[in-house]
Amino acid sequence: MLTAWDALSAHWAEAAGVDLVLVGDSLAMVALGHATTLPVTLEAMLHHAAAVERGLQHTPMVCDLPFLSYQCGADRAVAAAGRFLKETQCEGVKLEGAEPETLEVMDRLVRSGIPVMGHLGLTPQSVRQLGYRRQATDPVAQERLLLQARELQRVGCFALVIEHVPAALASRLCHELHLPVIGIGAGDGCDGQVRVSADLLGLTPQQPPFSKALIDGDGLIQQALSQWVRSIQHAPAPATDQPAPHC
Ligand code: KIV
């Protein structure tokens, strides 16, 4: 799975052959210039999801429910998630965490016919509490995360993203759970992998330690564009004694 934030990045992800495209709320940082994922609104996510959908021919798409679109009760969450299904062709929505209130919301979504993907470990919508640190590094936290993952399975999540946790824990989750576990910064033992495309392309100013850039996209783009600017600046001035065409 790769993330996309507009039609162009959706086209890149699909052409690369991914199984699933995620309209992640990381677009708040990648495309909108915010320092965290917290400020992105439901309207903005819907706007970007519609653009991603236009860039896809056949790859299924999942959309992140943004911060505060599902934390204020199940009714509001169903309404928000329902908008993604009605206004885009997405297959489902992703929610972070597994607190009792979140499980209740997920249960309502699933029973309303809305497929739900879970997200545990480093959950960026809780950055103000957890930071961007690796999660579940001690046995107590690992047991808690296992319990939470089982709860996500119980309420009917169709898949689980697990971010920035020890590889051994992620492998254990894959063995214990029936649902597919998709890792990022969680080792090679997961059922699938997800990355923020802009990280792989070297386009993000703050590269996460667990997601290496495959190319220096920012450098390559800057080089190409400044080359073009220089070529225009140094181009010979147009002759002034010729009549302008079409005059
Ligand atoms: O928002 C996002 O891009 C994500 C991925 C890191 C899984 O949730």
Coordinates of N, CA, C and O and ligand atoms in Angstrom, one line a residue, residues 1-4 22-28 30 37 45 64 94 96 117-119 122 124-125 161-163 182-184 194-197 199 210, ligand 1:
M1 N 0.9 -1.2 0.0 CA 0.0 0.0 0.0 C 0.9 1.2 0.0 O 1.9 1.3 0.7
L2 N 0.5 2.2 -0.8 CA 1.2 3.5 -0.8 C 0.2 4.6 -0.6 O -1.0 4.5 -1.0
T3 N 0.7 5.7 -0.1 CA -0.2 6.9 0.1 C -0.3 7.7 -1.2 O 0.7 7.7 -2.0
A4 N -1.4 8.4 -1.4 CA -1.5 9.4 -2.5 C -2.3 10.6 -1.9 O -3.1 10.4 -1.0
L22 N -3.7 4.5 -0.1 CA -4.2 5.1 1.1 C -4.2 6.6 0.9 O -3.1 7.2 0.7
V23 N -5.4 7.3 1.1 CA -5.4 8.7 1.2 C -5.2 9.0 2.7 O -6.1 9.1 3.5
G24 N -3.9 9.1 3.1 CA -3.5 9.2 4.5 C -3.6 10.7 4.9 O -3.4 11.6 4.1
D25 N -3.9 10.9 6.2 CA -4.0 12.3 6.7 C -2.6 12.8 6.8 O -2.4 14.0 7.1
S26 N -1.5 12.0 6.5 CA -0.2 12.6 6.4 C -0.1 13.6 5.3 O 0.8 14.4 5.2
L27 N -1.2 13.7 4.4 CA -1.2 14.7 3.4 C -1.2 16.1 4.0 O -0.9 17.1 3.4
A28 N -1.6 16.2 5.3 CA -1.6 17.5 6.0 C -0.2 18.0 6.0 O 0.1 19.2 5.9
V30 N 2.5 16.5 4.0 CA 3.1 16.3 2.7 C 2.6 17.4 1.7 O 3.4 17.9 1.0
T37 N -0.5 16.0 11.6 CA -1.7 15.6 10.8 C -2.9 16.3 11.5 O -4.0 16.2 10.9
M45 N -9.9 16.5 3.5 CA -9.6 15.1 3.1 C -10.5 14.6 2.0 O -10.1 13.9 1.1
D64 N -8.2 8.0 5.3 CA -8.1 8.3 6.7 C -9.2 9.2 7.2 O -9.5 10.2 6.5
K94 N -9.9 4.5 7.5 CA -8.9 4.0 8.5 C -9.1 5.0 9.7 O -9.2 6.2 9.5
E96 N -7.5 5.6 13.8 CA -6.3 5.3 14.7 C -6.8 4.9 16.1 O -7.8 5.5 16.6
M117 N -10.4 0.0 8.5 CA -9.0 -0.5 8.7 C -8.5 0.2 10.0 O -8.8 1.4 10.3
G118 N -7.8 -0.6 10.9 CA -7.3 -0.1 12.1 C -5.9 0.4 12.0 O -5.2 0.2 10.9
H119 N -5.4 1.1 13.0 CA -4.0 1.7 12.9 C -3.5 1.8 14.4 O -4.1 2.5 15.2
L122 N 2.6 3.7 16.6 CA 2.7 5.2 16.5 C 1.4 5.7 15.7 O 1.2 5.3 14.6
P124 N -0.2 9.0 14.7 CA 0.2 10.4 14.6 C -0.9 11.4 15.1 O -0.6 12.5 15.5
Q125 N -2.2 11.0 15.1 CA -3.2 11.9 15.7 C -3.1 12.0 17.2 O -3.7 12.9 17.8
V161 N -3.1 -1.4 10.2 CA -1.7 -0.8 10.0 C -1.0 -0.8 11.3 O -1.6 -0.4 12.3
I162 N 0.2 -1.2 11.3 CA 1.0 -1.2 12.6 C 2.3 -0.4 12.3 O 3.0 -0.7 11.4
E163 N 2.4 0.7 13.1 CA 3.5 1.7 12.8 C 4.5 1.8 13.9 O 4.2 2.0 15.0
I182 N -0.5 -4.7 8.1 CA 0.3 -3.9 7.2 C 1.3 -3.0 7.9 O 0.8 -2.2 8.7
G183 N 2.6 -3.2 7.8 CA 3.6 -2.6 8.6 C 4.2 -1.4 8.0 O 4.4 -1.3 6.8
I184 N 4.6 -0.4 8.9 CA 5.5 0.7 8.5 C 6.4 0.9 9.7 O 5.9 1.1 10.8
V194 N 3.3 -0.6 4.1 CA 2.8 0.6 3.6 C 3.9 1.7 3.8 O 4.6 1.6 4.7
R195 N 3.9 2.6 2.8 CA 4.8 3.8 3.0 C 4.1 5.0 2.5 O 3.2 5.0 1.6
V196 N 4.6 6.1 3.1 CA 4.1 7.5 2.6 C 5.0 7.7 1.3 O 6.2 7.8 1.4
S197 N 4.3 7.8 0.2 CA 5.0 7.9 -1.1 C 6.1 9.0 -1.1 O 7.2 8.9 -1.6
D199 N 7.8 10.1 1.2 CA 9.0 9.7 2.0 C 9.9 8.9 1.0 O 11.1 9.1 1.0
F210 N 12.4 5.3 10.0 CA 12.1 4.0 9.5 C 11.6 3.9 8.1 O 11.2 2.9 7.6
Ligands
KIV1 O1 -1.5 9.1 7.1 C1 -0.7 8.2 6.6 O2 0.0 8.4 5.6 C2 -0.7 6.9 7.3 C3 0.4 5.9 6.9 C4 1.6 6.3 7.7 C5 0.0 4.5 7.2 O3 -1.5 6.6 8.1

